[in-house]
Short mmCIF file of C-alpha atoms in Angstrom, two decimals:
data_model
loop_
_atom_site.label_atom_id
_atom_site.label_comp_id
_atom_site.label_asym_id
_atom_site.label_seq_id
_atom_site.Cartn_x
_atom_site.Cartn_y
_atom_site.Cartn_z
CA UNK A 1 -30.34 -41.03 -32.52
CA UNK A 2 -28.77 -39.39 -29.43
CA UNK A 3 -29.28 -35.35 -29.69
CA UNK A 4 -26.37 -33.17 -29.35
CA UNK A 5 -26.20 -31.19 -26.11
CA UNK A 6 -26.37 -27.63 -26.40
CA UNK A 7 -23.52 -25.23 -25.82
CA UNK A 8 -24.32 -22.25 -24.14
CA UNK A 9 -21.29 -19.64 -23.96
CA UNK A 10 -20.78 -18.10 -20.50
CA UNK A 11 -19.80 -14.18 -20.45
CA UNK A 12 -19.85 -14.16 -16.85
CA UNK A 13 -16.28 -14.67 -16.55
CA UNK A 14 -13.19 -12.96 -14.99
CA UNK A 15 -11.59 -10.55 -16.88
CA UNK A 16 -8.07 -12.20 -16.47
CA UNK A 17 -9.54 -15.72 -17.80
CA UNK A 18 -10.86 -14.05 -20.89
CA UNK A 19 -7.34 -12.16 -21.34
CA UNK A 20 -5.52 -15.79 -21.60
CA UNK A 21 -8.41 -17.31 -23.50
CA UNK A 22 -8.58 -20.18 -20.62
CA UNK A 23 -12.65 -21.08 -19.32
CA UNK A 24 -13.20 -19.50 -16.09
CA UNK A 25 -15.00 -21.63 -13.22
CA UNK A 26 -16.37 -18.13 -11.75
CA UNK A 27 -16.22 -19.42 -8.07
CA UNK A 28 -16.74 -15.95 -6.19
CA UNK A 29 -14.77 -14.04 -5.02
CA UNK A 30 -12.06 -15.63 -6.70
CA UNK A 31 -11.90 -18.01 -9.46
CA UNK A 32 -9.93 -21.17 -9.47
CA UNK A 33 -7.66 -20.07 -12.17
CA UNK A 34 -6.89 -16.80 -10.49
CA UNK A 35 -6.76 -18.42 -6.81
CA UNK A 36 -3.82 -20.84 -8.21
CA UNK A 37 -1.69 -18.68 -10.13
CA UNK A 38 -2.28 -16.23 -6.49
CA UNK A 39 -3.18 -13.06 -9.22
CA UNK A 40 -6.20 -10.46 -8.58
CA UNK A 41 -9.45 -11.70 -10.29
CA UNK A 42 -11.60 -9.49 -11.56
CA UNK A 43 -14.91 -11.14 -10.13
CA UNK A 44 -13.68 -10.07 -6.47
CA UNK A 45 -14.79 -6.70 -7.75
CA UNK A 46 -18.01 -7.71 -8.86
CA UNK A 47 -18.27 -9.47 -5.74
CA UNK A 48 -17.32 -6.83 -2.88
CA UNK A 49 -19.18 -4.44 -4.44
CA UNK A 50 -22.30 -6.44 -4.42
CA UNK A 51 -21.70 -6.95 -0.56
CA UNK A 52 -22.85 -4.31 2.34
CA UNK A 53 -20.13 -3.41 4.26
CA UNK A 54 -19.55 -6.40 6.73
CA UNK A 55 -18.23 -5.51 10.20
CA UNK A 56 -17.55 -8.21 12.75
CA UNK A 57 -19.72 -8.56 16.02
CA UNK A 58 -18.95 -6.61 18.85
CA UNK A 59 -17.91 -9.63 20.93
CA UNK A 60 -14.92 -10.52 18.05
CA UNK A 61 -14.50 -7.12 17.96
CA UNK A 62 -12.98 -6.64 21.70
CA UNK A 63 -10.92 -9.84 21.12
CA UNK A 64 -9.66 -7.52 17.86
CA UNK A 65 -8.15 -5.14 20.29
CA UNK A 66 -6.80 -7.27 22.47
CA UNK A 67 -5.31 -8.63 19.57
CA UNK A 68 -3.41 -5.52 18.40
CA UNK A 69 -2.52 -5.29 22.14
CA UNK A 70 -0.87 -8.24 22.52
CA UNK A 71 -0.01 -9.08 18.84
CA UNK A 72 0.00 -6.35 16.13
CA UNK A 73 1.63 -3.32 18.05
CA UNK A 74 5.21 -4.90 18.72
CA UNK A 75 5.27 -5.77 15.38
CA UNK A 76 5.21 -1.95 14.40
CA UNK A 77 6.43 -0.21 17.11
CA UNK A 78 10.19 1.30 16.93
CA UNK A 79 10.44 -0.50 20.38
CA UNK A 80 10.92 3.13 22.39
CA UNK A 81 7.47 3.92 21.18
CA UNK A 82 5.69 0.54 22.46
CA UNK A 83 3.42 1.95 25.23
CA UNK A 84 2.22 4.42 22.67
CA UNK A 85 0.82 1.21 20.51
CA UNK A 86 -0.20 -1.07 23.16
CA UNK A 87 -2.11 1.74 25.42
CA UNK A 88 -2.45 4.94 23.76
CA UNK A 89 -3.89 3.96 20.38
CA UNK A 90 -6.83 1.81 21.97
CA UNK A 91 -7.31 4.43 24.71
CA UNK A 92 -7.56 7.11 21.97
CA UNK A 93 -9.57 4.81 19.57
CA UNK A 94 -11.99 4.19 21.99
CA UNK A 95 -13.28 8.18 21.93
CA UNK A 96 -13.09 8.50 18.37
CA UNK A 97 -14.93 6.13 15.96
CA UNK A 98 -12.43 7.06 13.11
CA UNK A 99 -9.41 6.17 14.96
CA UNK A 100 -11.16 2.63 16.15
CA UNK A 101 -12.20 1.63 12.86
CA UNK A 102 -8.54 2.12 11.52
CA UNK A 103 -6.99 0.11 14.15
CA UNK A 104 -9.25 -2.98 13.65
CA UNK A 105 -9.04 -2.36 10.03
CA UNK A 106 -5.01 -3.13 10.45
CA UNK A 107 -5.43 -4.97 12.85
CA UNK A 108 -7.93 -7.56 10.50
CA UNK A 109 -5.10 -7.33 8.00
CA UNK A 110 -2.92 -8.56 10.39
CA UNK A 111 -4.62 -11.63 11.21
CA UNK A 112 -4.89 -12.19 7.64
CA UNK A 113 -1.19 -12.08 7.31
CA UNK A 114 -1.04 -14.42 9.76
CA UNK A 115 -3.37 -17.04 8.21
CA UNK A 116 -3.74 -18.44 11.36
CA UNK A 117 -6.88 -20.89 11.19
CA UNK A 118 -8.11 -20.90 15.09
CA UNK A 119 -9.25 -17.21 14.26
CA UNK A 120 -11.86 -18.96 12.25
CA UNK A 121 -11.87 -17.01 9.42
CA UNK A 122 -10.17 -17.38 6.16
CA UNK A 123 -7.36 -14.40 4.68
CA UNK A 124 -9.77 -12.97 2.01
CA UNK A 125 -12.58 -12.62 4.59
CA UNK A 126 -10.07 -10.75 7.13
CA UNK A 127 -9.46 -8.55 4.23
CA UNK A 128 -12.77 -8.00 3.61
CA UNK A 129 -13.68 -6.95 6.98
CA UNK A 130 -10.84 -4.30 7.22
CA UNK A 131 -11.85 -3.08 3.80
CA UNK A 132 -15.59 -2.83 5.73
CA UNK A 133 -13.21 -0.96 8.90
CA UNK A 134 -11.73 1.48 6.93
CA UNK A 135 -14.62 1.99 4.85
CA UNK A 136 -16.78 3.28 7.63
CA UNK A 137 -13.52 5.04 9.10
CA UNK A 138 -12.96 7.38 5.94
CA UNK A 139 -16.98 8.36 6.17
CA UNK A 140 -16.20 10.06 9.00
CA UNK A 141 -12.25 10.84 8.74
CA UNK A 142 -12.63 13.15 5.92
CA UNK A 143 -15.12 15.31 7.17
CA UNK A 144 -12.97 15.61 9.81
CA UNK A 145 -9.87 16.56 7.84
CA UNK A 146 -11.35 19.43 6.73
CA UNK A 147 -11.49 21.40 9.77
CA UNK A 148 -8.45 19.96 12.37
CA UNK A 149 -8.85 21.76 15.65
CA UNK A 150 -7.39 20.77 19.12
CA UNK A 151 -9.75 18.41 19.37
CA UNK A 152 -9.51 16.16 16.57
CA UNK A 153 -5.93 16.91 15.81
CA UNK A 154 -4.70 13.77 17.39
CA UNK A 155 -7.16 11.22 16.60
CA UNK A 156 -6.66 12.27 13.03
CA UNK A 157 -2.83 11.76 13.05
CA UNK A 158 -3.16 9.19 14.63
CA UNK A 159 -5.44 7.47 12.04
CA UNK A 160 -3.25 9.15 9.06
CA UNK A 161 -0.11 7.06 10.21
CA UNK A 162 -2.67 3.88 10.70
CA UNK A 163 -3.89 3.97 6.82
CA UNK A 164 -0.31 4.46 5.78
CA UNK A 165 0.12 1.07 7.13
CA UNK A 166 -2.95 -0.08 5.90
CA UNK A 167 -2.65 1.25 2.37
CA UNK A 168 0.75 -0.56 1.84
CA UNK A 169 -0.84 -4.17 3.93
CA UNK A 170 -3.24 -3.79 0.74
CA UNK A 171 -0.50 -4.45 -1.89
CA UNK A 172 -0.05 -7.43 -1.18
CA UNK A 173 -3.48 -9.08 -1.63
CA UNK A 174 -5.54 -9.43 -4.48
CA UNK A 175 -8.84 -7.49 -3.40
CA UNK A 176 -7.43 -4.39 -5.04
CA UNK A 177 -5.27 -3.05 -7.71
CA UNK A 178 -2.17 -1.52 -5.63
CA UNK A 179 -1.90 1.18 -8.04
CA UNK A 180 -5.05 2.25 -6.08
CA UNK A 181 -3.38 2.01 -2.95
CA UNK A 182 -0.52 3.66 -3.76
CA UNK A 183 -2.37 7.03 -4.32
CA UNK A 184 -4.25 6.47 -1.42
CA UNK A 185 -0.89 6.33 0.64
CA UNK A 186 -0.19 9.20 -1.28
CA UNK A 187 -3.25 10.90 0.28
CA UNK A 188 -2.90 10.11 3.88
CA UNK A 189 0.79 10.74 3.79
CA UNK A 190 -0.15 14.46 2.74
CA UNK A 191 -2.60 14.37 5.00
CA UNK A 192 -0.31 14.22 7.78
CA UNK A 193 1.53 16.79 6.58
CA UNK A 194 -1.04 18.66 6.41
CA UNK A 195 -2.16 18.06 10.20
CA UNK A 196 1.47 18.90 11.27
CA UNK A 197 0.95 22.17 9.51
CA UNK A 198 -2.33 22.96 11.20
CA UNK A 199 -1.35 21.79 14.68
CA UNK A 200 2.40 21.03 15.33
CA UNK A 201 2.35 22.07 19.03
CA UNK A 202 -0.49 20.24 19.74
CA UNK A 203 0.87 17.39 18.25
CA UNK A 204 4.09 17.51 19.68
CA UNK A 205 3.09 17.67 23.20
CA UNK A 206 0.10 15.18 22.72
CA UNK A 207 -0.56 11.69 23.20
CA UNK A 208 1.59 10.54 20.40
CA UNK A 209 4.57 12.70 20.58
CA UNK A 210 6.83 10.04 20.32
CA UNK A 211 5.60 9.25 16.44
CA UNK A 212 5.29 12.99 15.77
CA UNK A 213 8.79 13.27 16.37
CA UNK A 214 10.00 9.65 14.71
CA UNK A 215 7.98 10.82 11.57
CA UNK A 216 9.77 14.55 11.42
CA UNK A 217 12.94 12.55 10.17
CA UNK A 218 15.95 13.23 8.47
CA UNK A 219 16.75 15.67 6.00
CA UNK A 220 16.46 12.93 3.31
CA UNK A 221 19.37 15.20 1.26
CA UNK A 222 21.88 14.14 3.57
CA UNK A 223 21.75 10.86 2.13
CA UNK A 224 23.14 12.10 -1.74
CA UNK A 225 26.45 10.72 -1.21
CA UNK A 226 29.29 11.92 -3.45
CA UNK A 227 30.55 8.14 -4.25
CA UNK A 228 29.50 6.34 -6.97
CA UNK A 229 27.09 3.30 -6.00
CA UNK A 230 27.60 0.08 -6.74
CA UNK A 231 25.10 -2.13 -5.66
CA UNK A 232 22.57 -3.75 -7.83
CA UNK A 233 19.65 -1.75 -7.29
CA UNK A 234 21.09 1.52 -7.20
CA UNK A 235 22.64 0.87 -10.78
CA UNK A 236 19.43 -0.25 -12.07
CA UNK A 237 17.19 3.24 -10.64
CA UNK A 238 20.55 5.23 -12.23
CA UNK A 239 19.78 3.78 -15.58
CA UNK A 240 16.50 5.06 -15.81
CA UNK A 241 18.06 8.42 -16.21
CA UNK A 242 18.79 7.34 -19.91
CA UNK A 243 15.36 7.25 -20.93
CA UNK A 244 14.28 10.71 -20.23
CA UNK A 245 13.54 12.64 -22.98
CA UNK A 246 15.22 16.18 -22.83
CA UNK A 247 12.64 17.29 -25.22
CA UNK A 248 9.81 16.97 -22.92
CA UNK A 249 10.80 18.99 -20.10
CA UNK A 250 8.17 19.37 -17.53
CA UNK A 251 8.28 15.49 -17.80
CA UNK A 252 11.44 14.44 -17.90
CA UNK A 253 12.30 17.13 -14.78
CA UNK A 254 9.07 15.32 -13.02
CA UNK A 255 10.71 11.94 -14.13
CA UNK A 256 13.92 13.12 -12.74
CA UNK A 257 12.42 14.72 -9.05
CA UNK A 258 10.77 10.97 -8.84
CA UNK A 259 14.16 8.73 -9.80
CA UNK A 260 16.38 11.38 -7.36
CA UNK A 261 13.78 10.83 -4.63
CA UNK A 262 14.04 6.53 -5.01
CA UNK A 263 17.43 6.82 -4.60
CA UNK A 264 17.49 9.24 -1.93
CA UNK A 265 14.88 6.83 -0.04
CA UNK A 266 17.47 3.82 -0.83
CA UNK A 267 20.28 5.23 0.69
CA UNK A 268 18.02 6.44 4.10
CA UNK A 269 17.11 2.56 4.49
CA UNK A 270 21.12 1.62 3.92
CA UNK A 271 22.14 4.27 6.17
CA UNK A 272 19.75 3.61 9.27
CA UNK A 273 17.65 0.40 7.98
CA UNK A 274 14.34 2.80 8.62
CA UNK A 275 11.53 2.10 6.00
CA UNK A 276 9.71 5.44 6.24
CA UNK A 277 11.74 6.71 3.64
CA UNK A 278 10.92 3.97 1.20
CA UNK A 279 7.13 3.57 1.93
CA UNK A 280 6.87 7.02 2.03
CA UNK A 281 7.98 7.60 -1.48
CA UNK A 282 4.64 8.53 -3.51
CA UNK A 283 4.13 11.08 -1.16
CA UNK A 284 7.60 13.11 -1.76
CA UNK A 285 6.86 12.84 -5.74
CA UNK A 286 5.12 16.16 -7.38
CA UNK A 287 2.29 16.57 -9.36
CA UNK A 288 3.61 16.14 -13.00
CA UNK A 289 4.76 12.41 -12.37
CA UNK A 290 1.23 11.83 -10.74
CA UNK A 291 -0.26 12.75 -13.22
CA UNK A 292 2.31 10.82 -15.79
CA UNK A 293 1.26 7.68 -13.55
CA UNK A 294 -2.11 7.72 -13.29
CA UNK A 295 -2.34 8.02 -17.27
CA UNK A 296 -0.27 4.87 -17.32
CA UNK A 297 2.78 6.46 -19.12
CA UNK A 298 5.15 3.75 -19.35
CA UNK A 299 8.19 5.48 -17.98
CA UNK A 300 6.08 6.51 -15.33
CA UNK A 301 5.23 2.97 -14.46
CA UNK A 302 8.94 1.94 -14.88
CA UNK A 303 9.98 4.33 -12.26
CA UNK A 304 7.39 2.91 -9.88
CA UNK A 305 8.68 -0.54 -10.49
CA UNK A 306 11.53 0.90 -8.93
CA UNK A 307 9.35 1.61 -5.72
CA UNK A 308 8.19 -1.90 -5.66
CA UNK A 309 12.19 -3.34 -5.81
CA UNK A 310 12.72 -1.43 -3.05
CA UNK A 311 9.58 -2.44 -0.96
CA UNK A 312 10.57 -5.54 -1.51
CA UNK A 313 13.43 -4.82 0.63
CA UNK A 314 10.61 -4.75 3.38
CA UNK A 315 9.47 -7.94 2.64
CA UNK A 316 9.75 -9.28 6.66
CA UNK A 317 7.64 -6.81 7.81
CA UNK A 318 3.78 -8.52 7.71
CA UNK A 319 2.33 -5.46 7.08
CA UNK A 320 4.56 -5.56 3.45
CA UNK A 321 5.14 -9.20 2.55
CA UNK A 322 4.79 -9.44 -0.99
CA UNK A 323 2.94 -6.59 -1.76
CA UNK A 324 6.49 -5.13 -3.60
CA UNK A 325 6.43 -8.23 -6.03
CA UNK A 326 2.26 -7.52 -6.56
CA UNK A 327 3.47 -4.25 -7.22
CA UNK A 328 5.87 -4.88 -9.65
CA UNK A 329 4.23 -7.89 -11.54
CA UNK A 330 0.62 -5.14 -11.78
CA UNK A 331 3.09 -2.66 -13.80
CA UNK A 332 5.46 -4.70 -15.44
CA UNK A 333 1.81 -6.46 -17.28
CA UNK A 334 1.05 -2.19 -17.52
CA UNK A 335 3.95 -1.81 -19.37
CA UNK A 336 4.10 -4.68 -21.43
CA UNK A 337 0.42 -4.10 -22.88
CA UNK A 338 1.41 -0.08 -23.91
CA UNK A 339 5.31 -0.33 -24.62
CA UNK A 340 7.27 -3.11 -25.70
CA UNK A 341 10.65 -0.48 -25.98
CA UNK A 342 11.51 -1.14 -22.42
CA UNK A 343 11.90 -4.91 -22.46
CA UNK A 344 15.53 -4.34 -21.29
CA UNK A 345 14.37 -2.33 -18.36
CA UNK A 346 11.57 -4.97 -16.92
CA UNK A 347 14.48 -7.91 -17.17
CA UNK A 348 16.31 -5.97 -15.14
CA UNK A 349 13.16 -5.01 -12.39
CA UNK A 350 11.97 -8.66 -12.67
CA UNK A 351 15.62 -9.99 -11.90
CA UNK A 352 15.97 -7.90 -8.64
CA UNK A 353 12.88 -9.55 -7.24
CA UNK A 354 13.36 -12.86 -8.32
CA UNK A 355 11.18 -13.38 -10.91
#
């Protein structure tokens, strides 16, 4: 008589296998499951935070800033403001390890947009490297934030307008959960601000005037037109107004700030087809719907959605891609799992992307 084979029950297994009760190959970082539906697995986690930070040698890393040379900086630059890409950045980066860690950590994300085989390296391990890049950049960029002088002024903007870039690069791929990245975007956003406040002359006159200046905008209220808007998206971010509950007022008035402020940002890009005033959204929204968001209140989320419609907008731009879909399909499962009141509402998001 043949004996039965023992069954032994793996636990090791992603989280988002065990959610749909399917058997998880746990193939690190990402499982098979996971890496064919293109979702975030959980073992990545597990995974990158078992690894040292991994940096690339120094060799690859010269051919890096060539790279951004030649490659990434037209595909940022306003075209006026080329030379400051191409030459300043790398000229700067080179006396401030802060600043050259941020540019190859965008500039790794870049060649993993690219997925461009003869760099020899797969997408996920480009990300991982610029994770490693801006890793070691923040040990030493917050320090620095806390005291801007003359000195450090412009290697510190300088790096605050490369994470912005970074932070919304890392929507789109499955090593984090972009809710995370939005609040970091959130942070470095402030955190120019909060350089312009400390050193504005400096700034202005310095090495990269030119983005100083392009960043100072437009008075985003010249943008509330008087006529009623009819496109699909602006109807949709209207609508939202209807679910605020008058009874909660600090909310619903944080609610409201955050829903004026999308569709403030939505007509800037209609107007002059400049993203800064949709990417720079999280930044412009106060405290209260912070708050709302990161305790996962599901008009809170909603609203975001909103963000990641409009994002999608961007979707050309490499550094974007389909980080506004990731976006939107992270909440939308948010929403689902704590409210199942706003099904109308996430029809409506998912139609605007496609989905």
């Amino acid at each position: 008589m043949t004996t039965r084979k023992s069954h032994s029950k793996s636990r090791r297994g992603c989280a988002q296998c065990k959610q749909r009760h399917v058997k998880c190959d746990e193939v690190r970082p990402i499982c098979g499951y996971c890496q064919k539906r293109e979702i975030r697995c959980s073992l990545q986690d597990q995974f990158y935070d078992d690894q040292p930070i991994e940096l690339l040698p120094r060799a690859q890393e010269l051919c890096l800033i060539h790279f951004h040379t030649i490659h990434t900086a037209p595909t940022i630059c306003r075209g006026h403001d080329l030379r400051t890409w191409q030459v300043i950045f790398p000229e700067q980066a080179f006396a401030c390890d802060f600043l050259l860690h941020g540019l190859m950590a965008l500039t790794c994300l870049h060649q993993a947009a690219l997925e461009a085989k003869s760099s020899g390296y797969a997408p996920w391990q480009w990300q991982k490297y610029a994770l490693g890049y801006q890793t070691r950049a923040l040990e030493t960029f917050r320090p620095a934030l806390t005291k801007i002088t003359s000195d450090n002024c412009h290697a510190a903007f300088g790096f605050s307008v490369l994470t912005k870039l970074t932070a919304l690069s890392l929507l789109g791929n499955t090593l984090r959960d972009p809710c995370e990245s939005i609040l970091e975007m959130r942070e470095y956003v402030h955190g120019i601000g909060l350089i312009y406040r400390q050193a504005e002359e400096e700034l202005k006159s310095g090495p990269f005037g030119e983005i100083f200046a392009d960043l100072l905008g437009e008075d985003l209220s010249v943008f509330w037109a008087t006529k009623q808007d009819a496109d699909a998206i602006s109807l949709s971010i209207r609508a939202l107004y209807e679910l605020l509950d008058p009874e909660d007022v600090l909310l619903s008035e944080a609610y409201k700030d955050a829903t004026h402020k999308l569709m403030l940002a939505w007509r800037r890009y209609q107007r002059s087809n400049t993203p800064d005033g949709i990417t720079s959204w999280p930044a412009f929204v106060n405290n209260d719907y912070i708050k709302a968001f990161q305790a996962k209140k599901p008009i809170a989320l909603l609203i975001c959605t909103y963000y990641g419609v409009l994002l999608h907008q961007l979707r050309s731009k490499w550094w974007l891609r389909d980080g506004g879909l990731c976006l939107v399909n992270s909440l939308v499962a948010g929403i689902s799992q704590t409210s199942s009141a706003l099904s109308v509402q996430i029809d409506a998001v998912k139609l605007l992307v496609g989905l």
